[in-house]
């Protein structure tokens, strides 16, 4: 267990800060990073040639775009070590790329950064004769003792300049939010969470919490040492999703001695159909589950289609339009032969990773091309062939990246909706990715400075847009969230905390959508042999040798705390209500035990009064995972009072309540949702906008009803949302949204259930400028008998 507790002096300092309302002091890591930041914007920039954007009078000062470093002209002929300017080692933690300019740079080999990462080749993002860009590994805060950096290179080229390219939006004012104790400038907020222990909760018929939907890591079954996968299975985690890249796996081949996939000489652009039939020993065709049950569901994604059938540009293996049938044949041949060799294949197959962005789908670059229409055509062509030739395999996409559907007046949303319309009747599921970046720690504290990610209500609002459009077009399909978390690399405390807080916060907010989501995969690896320093893996080998079947050969990273935190969260759902908008609560029971997940994305520490009416309590324990004074703290033995359970800002904890008498509910609270068909509706300059929501005539005995209104606006709402439902007036308080730089979330309005009809007519009035209604639905509850 990571060290738990505080030195007395630290407690006294925090008490002073809390009482005075002052901003808490920085962690030791934050102090070092603040000094390095000041050095970068002052001494280092003055000694070189910085490129800045904005004005010093801007709110957070100017933004650093790049630094052209002086005295970095080198001739390389063979093996060489290039000394970077003094001070580079101090500012490198802010550096995303080193960019080399010169001639014949495409003749350079791999690059290593000495002494920071002597055993790792820097990933290449650009390699041309004149520009060579490599990604800098995540580096710890500088302590002043690091020796001067060197680049180890080989080849023959002339380097005229080296540029340091920092992370996006590196502002002149140091961002201290990731390095202080969030919310400690205020006293804890008292919040009540109430659990109904007399009834179970049925969400669209789902009562049992299906762990296999939510507790997944990134990987394919049976590909790592059994000891590692057993470690995850013992904690209730299964592999969820991985990619198969045709070009590197089969055309070039990871094994230099293995046969290679080639173009069919008689059919240009097509793959040789005999290849997979003869490759029964290939690991991609071998037993797909090994020691897992043959019924274990998991997802895979095809990517990097062979170059002989693809566009010659930047998209990673984007098939030519006239080669879509060839790609469909390739996919079908692979699947048929994998099933023939191993007895099964993945449950779900995505056809192209993150096809919604330019880097993955080449037609987004090309003027005059209907790139989203071609995406749909490609998915339909492949899906139709697979469904004919390999029945039972579920095909979907587009594995969306960058879910900022509101950009440019919702043009990205309209593209997503059109893709669903064009693939209706062809695809079995739709899939998307949600990521938080480093600038999202302290999301609530960033409300007024451009927080645009997902954990303050945006993810739920976007998912409801998908559901509304599906229902409105009679195209309801499951959603798979095949990547969730953070792409930010690194192994500092701040890096690990970004991942841990994001995994738990996202999963907690998704678990009450079992009717919408069939799989959610956190972007956490058991092991990542290709990049041991990326910080996303639970296990790192001590000696560099990956495939040892003994845990003693590995160091367990702090990513493993995510598995520990959630290891026993299972059972049947109970209704729960939270008194704080941004404190998410999920409750389950196993007879004599109730477990409650509490995830706090508010800007205040919480002291939760947990109420379990008519259920005498025997004991309360709290499993905590949070960050304090810059350190990640995992505590598995806290025993709080039931009326004062402490939760830090951005902490997720599990509270286990042992009852004196086991629960045996004989009734359930059935929750259902009914959506209006319209999405992304402009509300500006209209006195009132009308909508209609239909509910079944049989659903009469409603216990409660809420109207959920999704809203987007640049800035918060400074007036209430007003309207009528079947003539009944309602009003939603919007004061919590004031101060937001961009509102994209939902408002919940209680409606008397007796006001409901089969056809419910709703009028909304939101006269503020720039308002878009993203979706609208009714959430009802009815008391019933559990299944």
XYZ file of C-alpha atoms in Angstrom:
787
model
C 0.000 0.000 0.000
C 1.295 3.443 -0.938
C 2.170 5.554 2.113
C -0.915 6.953 3.802
C -0.884 9.869 6.222
C 0.512 13.361 6.557
C 3.331 14.923 8.508
C 2.068 17.281 11.208
C 3.697 20.296 9.608
C 1.902 19.665 6.304
C -1.430 19.461 8.127
C -0.788 22.767 9.926
C 0.148 24.508 6.682
C -3.014 23.261 4.980
C -5.164 24.385 7.897
C -3.733 27.879 7.573
C -4.401 27.960 3.833
C -7.941 26.597 4.247
C -8.820 29.076 6.971
C -7.479 32.022 4.983
C -9.048 31.002 1.661
C -5.615 31.260 0.015
C -4.511 29.014 -2.825
C -2.763 25.903 -1.401
C 0.997 25.615 -1.837
C 2.532 23.674 -4.697
C 3.738 20.107 -4.323
C 7.527 19.528 -4.515
C 7.084 18.408 -8.125
C 5.120 21.582 -8.832
C 7.847 23.797 -7.375
C 10.428 22.220 -9.697
C 8.142 22.526 -12.715
C 7.364 26.168 -11.897
C 11.078 26.982 -11.771
C 11.686 25.182 -15.057
C 8.768 27.040 -16.652
C 10.168 30.410 -15.563
C 13.602 29.424 -16.895
C 12.071 28.418 -20.261
C 10.214 31.705 -20.764
C 13.101 33.852 -19.547
C 16.741 32.715 -19.713
C 16.347 29.857 -22.203
C 14.139 31.788 -24.628
C 16.417 34.847 -24.385
C 19.406 32.701 -25.390
C 17.631 31.269 -28.449
C 14.896 32.237 -30.920
C 11.384 31.725 -29.513
C 8.196 31.923 -31.571
C 5.312 33.318 -29.527
C 1.602 33.840 -30.133
C -0.761 36.304 -28.482
C 0.012 39.319 -26.330
C 1.508 39.715 -22.884
C -1.705 41.426 -21.878
C -3.737 38.282 -22.648
C -5.238 36.615 -19.581
C -2.498 33.999 -19.226
C 0.176 35.834 -21.203
C 1.672 34.725 -24.481
C 1.769 31.174 -25.817
C 5.067 29.529 -26.785
C 4.842 27.798 -30.169
C 8.465 26.673 -30.606
C 12.064 27.565 -29.845
C 14.711 27.543 -32.576
C 17.856 26.607 -30.711
C 21.107 28.304 -31.682
C 24.352 26.523 -32.530
C 22.715 23.265 -33.570
C 24.177 22.755 -37.061
C 25.737 19.305 -37.400
C 27.098 17.002 -40.082
C 26.238 13.359 -39.497
C 28.253 10.639 -41.198
C 27.822 7.325 -39.432
C 27.183 7.188 -35.691
C 27.174 10.508 -33.856
C 26.144 12.183 -30.617
C 24.819 15.725 -30.990
C 25.100 17.925 -27.887
C 21.993 19.980 -27.331
C 22.360 23.508 -25.906
C 22.916 23.810 -22.165
C 19.613 24.142 -20.351
C 17.663 21.890 -22.733
C 17.585 19.284 -19.970
C 15.839 21.802 -17.709
C 13.041 22.659 -20.155
C 12.578 19.235 -21.796
C 9.583 18.269 -19.575
C 7.613 20.931 -21.485
C 8.801 19.622 -24.859
C 6.574 17.459 -27.039
C 8.857 17.201 -30.082
C 12.396 17.797 -31.251
C 12.252 18.900 -34.869
C 15.357 18.659 -37.061
C 15.706 20.755 -40.243
C 18.311 20.186 -42.941
C 19.050 18.028 -45.994
C 18.915 14.252 -46.551
C 17.270 13.814 -43.141
C 15.326 10.808 -44.420
C 18.659 8.961 -44.371
C 18.933 9.281 -40.602
C 18.174 6.236 -38.510
C 16.487 6.028 -35.134
C 17.229 8.713 -32.529
C 17.830 8.260 -28.804
C 17.897 10.922 -26.102
C 20.900 10.619 -23.766
C 21.049 10.265 -20.825
C 17.282 10.585 -20.300
C 16.137 7.561 -22.347
C 19.218 5.637 -23.532
C 17.304 2.420 -24.286
C 14.279 3.885 -26.066
C 14.052 4.957 -29.692
C 12.171 8.244 -29.956
C 8.938 7.751 -31.939
C 9.058 9.406 -35.365
C 6.098 11.536 -36.424
C 7.685 13.148 -39.534
C 10.578 11.908 -41.662
C 11.277 13.794 -44.901
C 14.507 14.967 -46.576
C 14.110 18.400 -44.950
C 12.206 17.797 -41.693
C 12.634 15.014 -39.134
C 10.368 15.229 -36.075
C 10.591 12.881 -33.069
C 8.442 12.697 -29.967
C 10.216 13.413 -26.684
C 9.576 10.837 -23.934
C 7.815 11.957 -20.790
C 10.394 13.425 -18.421
C 10.275 14.110 -14.717
C 10.509 17.564 -13.201
C 14.151 18.760 -13.429
C 16.091 18.860 -10.175
C 19.127 20.774 -11.449
C 21.412 17.752 -11.435
C 20.631 16.334 -14.880
C 23.663 16.462 -17.228
C 23.523 18.097 -20.624
C 21.355 16.252 -23.169
C 22.651 14.583 -26.342
C 20.917 13.086 -29.374
C 22.375 9.776 -30.507
C 21.875 9.405 -34.274
C 23.226 7.461 -37.236
C 23.188 7.919 -41.000
C 24.424 10.593 -43.379
C 22.761 14.017 -43.408
C 23.224 17.731 -42.757
C 21.324 19.194 -39.811
C 20.996 22.975 -40.033
C 18.567 23.629 -37.140
C 16.963 21.921 -34.170
C 13.664 23.232 -32.831
C 12.040 22.466 -29.507
C 8.256 22.241 -29.948
C 6.378 22.434 -26.595
C 2.995 20.995 -25.735
C 0.031 22.888 -27.153
C -1.101 26.012 -25.342
C 1.998 26.344 -23.179
C 1.184 29.714 -21.677
C 3.474 32.299 -20.149
C 1.612 31.980 -16.854
C 2.520 28.702 -15.172
C -0.395 26.280 -14.863
C -0.230 25.301 -11.199
C -3.543 23.424 -11.042
C -2.039 19.913 -11.500
C 0.412 20.559 -8.654
C -1.727 21.803 -5.760
C -4.274 20.276 -3.421
C -7.486 21.064 -5.244
C -10.293 22.546 -3.216
C -8.214 23.043 -0.072
C -8.791 26.783 -0.194
C -12.382 25.992 0.911
C -13.814 23.970 3.806
C -15.375 20.605 2.847
C -18.905 20.673 1.527
C -21.517 18.583 3.338
C -23.502 16.445 0.901
C -26.163 13.792 1.400
C -26.264 10.572 -0.631
C -29.368 8.451 -0.066
C -29.698 4.770 -1.013
C -33.055 3.047 -1.338
C -32.454 -0.336 0.340
C -36.065 -1.516 -0.047
C -36.019 -1.845 -3.845
C -33.556 -2.730 -6.567
C -32.908 -0.506 -9.578
C -33.767 -1.755 -13.047
C -32.341 0.387 -15.863
C -34.208 -0.619 -19.008
C -34.353 -4.153 -17.594
C -30.735 -4.299 -16.330
C -30.501 -4.996 -12.572
C -27.279 -6.990 -12.222
C -24.138 -4.889 -12.743
C -22.345 -6.667 -15.585
C -18.639 -6.204 -14.762
C -17.625 -7.509 -18.183
C -18.982 -4.323 -19.757
C -17.061 -1.867 -17.611
C -13.895 -3.375 -16.191
C -11.655 -3.891 -19.190
C -8.050 -3.110 -20.038
C -6.591 -2.506 -23.484
C -5.461 -5.831 -24.920
C -6.406 -9.074 -26.624
C -6.970 -12.286 -24.645
C -4.092 -14.676 -24.231
C -1.248 -12.592 -25.665
C 0.702 -11.849 -22.460
C 2.225 -14.120 -19.808
C -0.497 -15.949 -17.920
C 0.671 -14.546 -14.576
C -0.056 -10.991 -15.747
C -3.477 -11.814 -17.125
C -4.314 -13.867 -14.025
C -3.415 -10.828 -11.895
C -6.058 -8.819 -13.764
C -8.654 -11.616 -13.743
C -8.277 -12.018 -9.976
C -9.348 -8.379 -9.690
C -12.253 -8.837 -12.082
C -10.662 -7.231 -15.158
C -10.667 -8.711 -18.665
C -8.949 -7.734 -21.924
C -11.201 -5.483 -23.980
C -9.856 -4.306 -27.316
C -6.772 -4.273 -29.516
C -5.840 -3.506 -33.109
C -4.689 -5.667 -35.995
C -2.573 -3.661 -38.472
C -2.424 -5.416 -41.827
C 0.642 -3.684 -43.301
C 3.084 -4.123 -40.375
C 1.682 -7.482 -39.230
C 1.465 -9.331 -42.538
C 2.975 -7.342 -45.432
C 6.182 -6.332 -43.645
C 5.837 -8.884 -40.857
C 7.024 -8.685 -37.268
C 8.892 -11.964 -37.794
C 11.498 -11.478 -40.559
C 11.474 -15.227 -41.308
C 7.705 -15.541 -41.694
C 6.036 -15.494 -45.141
C 4.706 -12.103 -46.198
C 1.302 -11.099 -47.487
C 1.612 -9.973 -51.110
C -0.576 -8.499 -53.780
C -2.357 -10.991 -56.009
C -0.439 -10.772 -59.329
C -3.608 -11.500 -61.289
C -5.810 -8.962 -59.480
C -4.124 -5.618 -58.782
C -4.998 -4.177 -55.379
C -6.186 -7.504 -53.980
C -4.375 -9.608 -51.413
C -3.176 -13.105 -52.230
C -6.131 -15.262 -51.064
C -3.892 -18.248 -50.289
C -1.854 -16.417 -47.630
C -4.078 -16.900 -44.592
C -4.903 -20.497 -45.456
C -1.253 -21.423 -45.023
C -0.509 -19.242 -41.994
C -2.095 -21.326 -39.261
C 0.872 -20.766 -36.917
C 0.692 -16.984 -37.158
C -0.052 -15.513 -33.724
C -2.908 -13.425 -35.148
C -4.581 -16.594 -36.376
C -3.716 -18.799 -33.423
C -6.061 -19.547 -30.547
C -7.735 -16.230 -29.787
C -8.403 -16.893 -26.124
C -5.927 -19.471 -24.712
C -6.836 -19.786 -21.037
C -9.973 -17.664 -21.332
C -13.444 -19.044 -21.838
C -14.377 -19.392 -25.490
C -17.352 -17.186 -24.688
C -15.270 -14.265 -23.354
C -16.359 -11.277 -25.463
C -13.741 -8.815 -26.699
C -13.280 -6.305 -29.503
C -10.661 -5.869 -32.213
C -10.030 -3.190 -34.819
C -8.586 -3.504 -38.325
C -6.157 -0.763 -39.357
C -3.223 0.003 -41.687
C -4.640 -1.723 -44.759
C -1.897 -2.936 -47.152
C -0.198 -0.231 -49.169
C -0.913 -2.060 -52.426
C -4.637 -1.297 -51.981
C -4.353 2.086 -50.242
C -4.060 5.815 -50.944
C -0.445 7.025 -51.215
C -0.661 9.827 -48.690
C -0.881 10.197 -44.913
C -3.936 8.209 -43.819
C -2.814 5.013 -42.125
C -3.729 2.452 -44.728
C -6.826 4.125 -46.204
C -8.111 1.901 -49.048
C -8.629 3.452 -52.462
C -12.294 3.860 -53.336
C -12.077 1.268 -56.106
C -10.355 -1.097 -53.647
C -13.142 -1.152 -51.063
C -14.249 -4.598 -52.368
C -10.632 -5.796 -52.124
C -10.468 -4.643 -48.513
C -13.763 -6.434 -47.814
C -12.337 -9.629 -49.286
C -9.178 -9.273 -47.171
C -11.171 -8.818 -43.967
C -13.488 -11.701 -44.751
C -10.617 -14.041 -45.665
C -8.802 -13.198 -42.445
C -11.864 -13.798 -40.274
C -12.805 -17.071 -41.943
C -9.306 -18.429 -41.529
C -8.895 -17.227 -37.955
C -12.085 -19.052 -37.027
C -10.923 -22.130 -38.956
C -7.529 -22.161 -37.193
C -8.519 -21.135 -33.659
C -12.205 -21.871 -33.315
C -13.322 -18.289 -32.843
C -12.596 -14.630 -33.493
C -13.332 -11.380 -31.655
C -16.953 -10.667 -30.767
C -16.857 -7.167 -32.259
C -14.668 -5.902 -35.133
C -14.165 -2.223 -35.944
C -13.147 -1.684 -39.558
C -10.874 1.369 -39.252
C -9.394 3.013 -36.190
C -10.456 6.620 -35.597
C -11.635 7.079 -39.161
C -13.169 10.425 -38.178
C -9.781 12.220 -38.189
C -7.379 13.140 -41.000
C -4.468 11.075 -39.721
C -6.512 7.873 -40.167
C -8.893 8.460 -43.094
C -7.097 10.039 -46.013
C -10.161 11.424 -47.787
C -10.608 14.057 -45.063
C -7.554 15.742 -46.646
C -8.909 15.745 -50.175
C -11.068 18.657 -51.423
C -13.978 17.527 -53.536
C -14.298 14.196 -51.748
C -17.276 13.310 -49.569
C -15.038 11.840 -46.897
C -17.817 10.857 -44.487
C -19.894 9.420 -47.313
C -16.888 7.354 -48.391
C -16.405 6.213 -44.784
C -19.977 4.936 -44.780
C -19.560 3.269 -48.178
C -16.383 1.525 -47.002
C -18.009 0.284 -43.785
C -21.094 -0.933 -45.670
C -19.047 -2.734 -48.326
C -16.957 -4.612 -45.774
C -19.822 -5.280 -43.356
C -22.090 -6.694 -46.055
C -19.460 -9.163 -47.213
C -18.549 -10.259 -43.695
C -22.204 -10.753 -42.787
C -22.662 -12.964 -45.877
C -19.514 -15.030 -45.443
C -18.823 -14.983 -41.676
C -22.234 -14.808 -39.971
C -22.203 -14.057 -36.278
C -19.300 -11.591 -36.323
C -20.454 -8.109 -35.337
C -19.087 -5.280 -37.485
C -19.049 -1.586 -36.613
C -17.249 1.736 -36.393
C -16.120 4.430 -36.903
C -14.042 4.240 -33.661
C -14.330 8.024 -33.464
C -11.575 10.228 -32.091
C -11.907 13.817 -30.852
C -15.551 13.839 -29.810
C -15.915 17.611 -29.933
C -19.191 17.297 -31.808
C -20.113 20.952 -31.207
C -17.319 22.495 -33.326
C -18.277 24.807 -36.189
C -21.948 24.891 -35.242
C -22.167 21.112 -34.756
C -20.792 20.150 -38.160
C -18.998 17.170 -36.607
C -22.258 16.025 -35.038
C -24.085 16.317 -38.355
C -21.364 14.165 -39.929
C -21.755 11.552 -37.179
C -25.539 11.523 -37.595
C -25.201 11.202 -41.358
C -22.756 8.308 -40.959
C -25.341 6.487 -38.831
C -28.053 7.185 -41.383
C -25.927 5.922 -44.277
C -24.897 2.739 -42.453
C -28.354 1.899 -41.106
C -29.067 -1.779 -41.665
C -25.382 -2.555 -42.312
C -23.504 -2.044 -39.032
C -24.114 -3.924 -35.794
C -22.732 -1.254 -33.457
C -21.170 2.208 -33.339
C -17.943 2.971 -31.476
C -16.233 6.047 -30.091
C -13.272 7.197 -27.959
C -13.216 9.727 -25.102
C -9.961 11.196 -23.779
C -8.909 13.744 -21.192
C -5.578 15.557 -21.670
C -3.053 16.962 -19.184
C -4.809 20.303 -19.149
C -7.908 18.721 -17.592
C -6.678 17.991 -14.058
C -8.749 20.312 -11.932
C -11.571 20.381 -14.478
C -13.876 22.381 -12.212
C -11.142 24.933 -11.539
C -10.781 25.346 -15.323
C -14.465 26.024 -15.946
C -13.732 29.630 -16.857
C -10.552 29.068 -18.838
C -11.573 26.754 -21.661
C -12.117 23.271 -20.219
C -13.589 21.434 -23.221
C -13.357 17.801 -22.211
C -15.949 15.419 -20.889
C -16.158 14.983 -17.110
C -18.410 17.920 -16.213
C -21.414 16.492 -18.064
C -20.335 16.672 -21.699
C -19.803 12.928 -22.179
C -23.324 12.142 -20.992
C -24.803 14.922 -23.142
C -23.044 13.585 -26.247
C -24.122 9.990 -25.602
C -27.722 11.165 -25.264
C -27.456 12.852 -28.659
C -26.489 9.499 -30.166
C -29.354 7.732 -28.425
C -31.900 10.344 -29.487
C -30.836 10.172 -33.120
C -30.864 6.372 -33.096
C -34.380 6.269 -31.671
C -35.592 8.998 -34.004
C -34.342 7.083 -37.069
C -35.266 3.552 -35.876
C -31.596 2.615 -35.891
C -30.926 1.708 -32.256
C -27.578 -0.077 -32.043
C -25.225 -0.717 -29.113
C -22.361 1.695 -28.513
C -18.837 0.476 -27.786
C -16.418 2.905 -26.144
C -13.234 1.144 -27.219
C -10.786 3.688 -25.783
C -11.284 5.751 -22.616
C -8.795 7.682 -20.528
C -5.773 9.769 -21.411
C -3.223 9.599 -24.216
C -0.768 11.677 -22.212
C 2.491 9.748 -21.816
C 4.797 9.926 -18.820
C 5.410 8.424 -15.414
C 5.369 11.378 -13.034
C 2.826 11.517 -10.208
C 0.796 14.052 -12.208
C 0.845 11.776 -15.284
C -0.341 8.739 -13.348
C -2.965 10.745 -11.517
C -4.424 12.053 -14.784
C -4.972 8.459 -15.916
C -6.254 7.060 -12.637
C -8.725 9.846 -11.976
C -9.982 9.723 -15.581
C -10.490 5.949 -15.785
C -12.598 5.911 -12.628
C -14.518 9.123 -13.271
C -15.508 7.983 -16.767
C -16.487 4.440 -15.803
C -18.567 5.698 -12.875
C -20.481 8.000 -15.200
C -21.060 5.235 -17.742
C -22.233 2.403 -15.492
C -25.811 3.684 -15.412
C -26.060 3.229 -19.208
C -26.146 -0.591 -19.526
C -28.919 -0.363 -22.120
C -26.814 1.882 -24.366
C -23.235 0.645 -23.956
C -22.086 -2.928 -24.552
C -18.368 -2.401 -23.859
C -16.164 0.297 -22.299
C -12.376 -0.180 -22.459
C -10.030 1.931 -20.367
C -6.784 2.842 -22.153
C -4.638 0.944 -19.675
C -2.312 -1.907 -20.655
C -1.164 -4.847 -18.576
C 2.161 -4.458 -20.406
C 3.421 -2.434 -23.389
C 6.592 -4.082 -24.758
C 6.820 -1.598 -27.645
C 7.139 1.454 -25.340
C 7.960 0.655 -21.705
C 8.238 4.313 -20.676
C 4.801 5.492 -21.788
C 3.289 5.104 -18.314
C 0.107 3.345 -19.456
C 1.140 -0.158 -18.390
C 0.488 -1.949 -15.105
C 3.660 -4.060 -15.362
C 7.171 -3.071 -16.472
C 9.908 -5.751 -16.603
C 12.863 -5.299 -14.283
C 15.376 -6.673 -16.803
C 13.783 -5.598 -20.072
C 12.554 -9.124 -20.860
C 8.820 -9.054 -21.295
C 7.524 -12.576 -21.595
C 8.365 -13.994 -18.176
C 5.556 -15.834 -16.423
C 6.598 -14.688 -12.943
C 5.380 -11.461 -11.354
C 8.691 -11.172 -9.487
C 10.305 -10.190 -12.794
C 8.118 -7.060 -13.081
C 7.660 -3.735 -11.352
C 3.987 -2.888 -10.814
C 3.240 0.713 -11.741
C 0.652 2.969 -10.169
C -1.728 2.124 -13.005
C -2.335 -1.097 -11.081
C -4.135 0.867 -8.368
C -7.093 1.202 -10.740
C -7.487 -2.583 -10.710
C -7.203 -2.669 -6.916
C -9.774 0.067 -6.370
C -12.530 -1.646 -8.381
C -11.641 -5.280 -7.688
C -14.874 -6.313 -5.938
C -17.426 -3.773 -7.131
C -20.317 -6.000 -8.232
C -23.860 -6.918 -7.337
C -27.411 -5.868 -8.014
C -28.226 -2.202 -8.457
C -29.901 -0.041 -5.835
C -31.526 3.363 -6.436
C -29.307 6.201 -5.237
C -29.602 9.986 -5.138
C -26.722 12.461 -4.739
C -27.189 15.953 -3.389
C -24.273 17.375 -5.430
C -24.478 17.658 -9.203
C -20.871 16.644 -9.835
C -20.729 13.878 -7.201
C -21.662 10.698 -9.063
C -22.910 7.770 -6.965
C -23.526 4.151 -8.023
C -24.784 1.582 -5.477
C -24.926 -2.234 -5.645
C -25.646 -4.970 -3.116
C -24.897 -8.618 -2.498
C -27.406 -9.342 0.224
C -25.547 -8.350 3.382
C -23.096 -5.965 1.708
C -23.736 -2.662 -0.041
C -20.974 -1.057 -2.091
C -21.146 2.547 -3.219
C -18.864 4.166 -5.784
C -18.510 7.918 -5.226
C -16.737 10.040 -7.842
C -16.236 13.736 -7.068
C -15.679 16.052 -10.039
C -16.901 19.133 -8.185
C -14.484 21.853 -7.121
C -15.069 21.155 -3.438
C -13.971 18.429 -1.087
C -16.976 16.479 0.104
C -18.035 15.149 3.503
C -20.788 12.721 2.520
C -23.649 11.835 4.807
C -24.543 8.352 3.535
C -28.123 7.406 4.341
C -29.443 3.826 4.115
C -32.999 3.999 5.524
C -34.333 0.835 7.157
C -30.989 -0.992 6.861
C -29.134 -1.226 10.196
C -25.385 -0.894 9.599
C -22.736 -3.106 11.161
C -19.559 -1.529 9.712
C -18.339 0.999 7.137
C -15.040 0.874 5.261
C -13.721 3.216 2.586
C -11.224 2.346 -0.131
C -9.641 5.577 -1.378
C -7.494 6.602 -4.332
C -6.599 10.281 -4.429
C -3.717 12.737 -4.706
C -2.383 14.851 -1.866
C 0.718 17.067 -1.717
C 1.671 15.770 -5.155
C 1.571 12.094 -4.135
C -0.917 9.435 -5.184
C -2.375 7.858 -2.069
C -4.148 4.506 -1.963
C -5.827 3.628 1.330
C -7.646 0.323 1.744
C -8.493 0.413 5.423
C -10.199 3.703 6.213
C -13.170 3.487 8.611
C -15.118 6.735 8.307
C -18.312 7.634 10.050
C -21.405 6.994 7.962
C -22.352 10.663 8.246
C -18.948 12.105 7.247
C -17.214 10.159 4.470
C -14.313 12.305 3.155
C -13.702 12.627 -0.591
C -11.033 14.813 -2.178
C -11.595 16.787 -5.378
C -11.412 14.402 -8.371
C -11.225 11.373 -6.088
C -13.203 8.189 -6.728
C -13.675 5.947 -3.693
C -15.510 2.720 -2.891
C -17.504 2.581 0.349
C -18.351 -0.912 1.641
C -21.213 -1.113 4.123
C -21.791 -4.375 5.999
C -25.401 -4.710 7.145
C -26.707 -6.404 10.240
C -29.404 -8.070 8.141
C -29.096 -9.066 4.457
C -31.196 -7.162 1.946
C -33.898 -9.123 0.140
C -35.861 -6.588 -1.932
C -39.065 -7.900 -3.469
C -39.676 -4.799 -5.570
C -37.691 -2.893 -8.186
C -37.691 0.681 -9.394
C -37.833 0.416 -13.182
C -36.155 3.333 -14.944
C -36.788 4.079 -18.607
C -35.994 6.901 -21.009
C -37.970 8.322 -23.919
C -36.260 10.705 -26.350
C -37.359 13.465 -28.652
C -36.079 12.819 -32.169
C -34.458 16.248 -32.691
C -30.809 16.947 -31.860
C -28.610 20.049 -32.151
C -31.559 22.444 -32.453
C -30.705 26.201 -32.474
C -32.837 27.997 -29.872
C -31.754 31.605 -30.459
C -34.311 34.239 -31.510
C -37.280 31.921 -30.949
C -39.808 32.733 -28.216
C -40.539 29.004 -27.742
C -39.662 25.795 -29.543
C -41.976 22.792 -29.639
C -41.007 19.123 -29.201
C -42.871 15.853 -28.804
C -41.962 12.721 -26.843
C -44.049 9.561 -27.097
C -44.260 7.021 -24.277
C -46.080 3.635 -24.219
C -49.722 3.787 -23.237
C -49.174 0.885 -20.824
C -46.695 2.894 -18.745
C -49.201 4.718 -16.532
C -48.221 4.178 -12.907
C -45.133 6.368 -12.912
C -43.571 7.106 -9.553
C -41.413 9.962 -10.808
C -40.474 11.781 -13.978
C -37.628 14.055 -14.983
C -37.136 16.065 -18.123
C -33.466 16.045 -19.165
C -32.472 19.031 -21.313
C -29.068 19.043 -23.048
C -27.684 22.522 -23.747
C -24.636 23.951 -25.508
C -23.604 27.587 -25.321
C -20.341 29.506 -25.336
C -20.570 30.782 -21.788
C -23.047 29.711 -19.128
C -26.750 30.509 -18.923
C -27.651 33.599 -16.945
C -31.420 33.040 -17.107
C -33.566 30.016 -16.187
C -34.799 27.477 -18.737
C -38.581 27.815 -18.887
C -41.288 25.861 -20.664
C -44.364 23.695 -20.461
C -45.068 19.966 -20.693
C -48.646 19.275 -21.790
C -49.429 22.790 -20.561
C -47.785 22.282 -17.160
C -45.203 25.050 -16.556
C -41.684 24.212 -15.397
C -38.457 26.079 -14.768
C -34.820 24.924 -14.434
C -32.304 26.780 -12.303
C -29.150 27.479 -14.342
C -27.024 29.338 -11.808
C -24.518 26.455 -11.516
C -23.549 27.016 -15.169
C -22.615 30.672 -14.733
C -18.896 31.227 -15.061
C -18.411 28.415 -17.576
C -16.410 29.429 -20.620
C -18.366 26.811 -22.574
C -21.525 25.079 -21.382
C -22.207 21.613 -22.811
C -24.154 19.599 -20.256
C -27.652 18.712 -19.094
C -30.307 20.188 -16.829
C -32.703 17.940 -14.917
C -36.253 19.149 -14.199
C -38.746 17.309 -11.986
C -42.132 16.841 -13.659
C -45.277 15.639 -11.805
C -45.821 12.144 -13.267
C -49.580 12.655 -13.493
C -48.938 15.262 -16.192
C -47.624 12.624 -18.611
C -49.590 11.431 -21.638
C -48.904 9.065 -24.491
C -47.959 12.022 -26.690
C -46.193 14.644 -24.596
C -45.916 18.110 -26.066
C -43.060 20.208 -24.707
C -42.340 23.872 -25.299
C -38.977 25.350 -24.318
C -37.932 28.972 -24.014
C -34.219 29.845 -23.699
C -33.863 33.394 -25.032
C -30.104 33.760 -24.411
C -28.054 34.148 -27.578
C -26.101 31.229 -29.002
C -28.075 28.435 -27.305
C -28.329 24.995 -28.933
C -30.566 22.285 -27.537
C -28.477 19.130 -27.968
C -31.118 16.566 -26.936
C -34.284 16.194 -24.875
C -35.701 13.180 -23.061
C -37.994 12.026 -20.278
C -36.696 9.686 -17.572
C -39.439 7.843 -15.736
C -39.528 5.392 -12.830
C -42.159 2.775 -12.077
C -42.366 0.352 -9.153
C -42.414 -3.237 -10.373
C -41.385 -6.792 -9.535
C -37.704 -7.563 -10.232
C -36.878 -10.264 -12.745
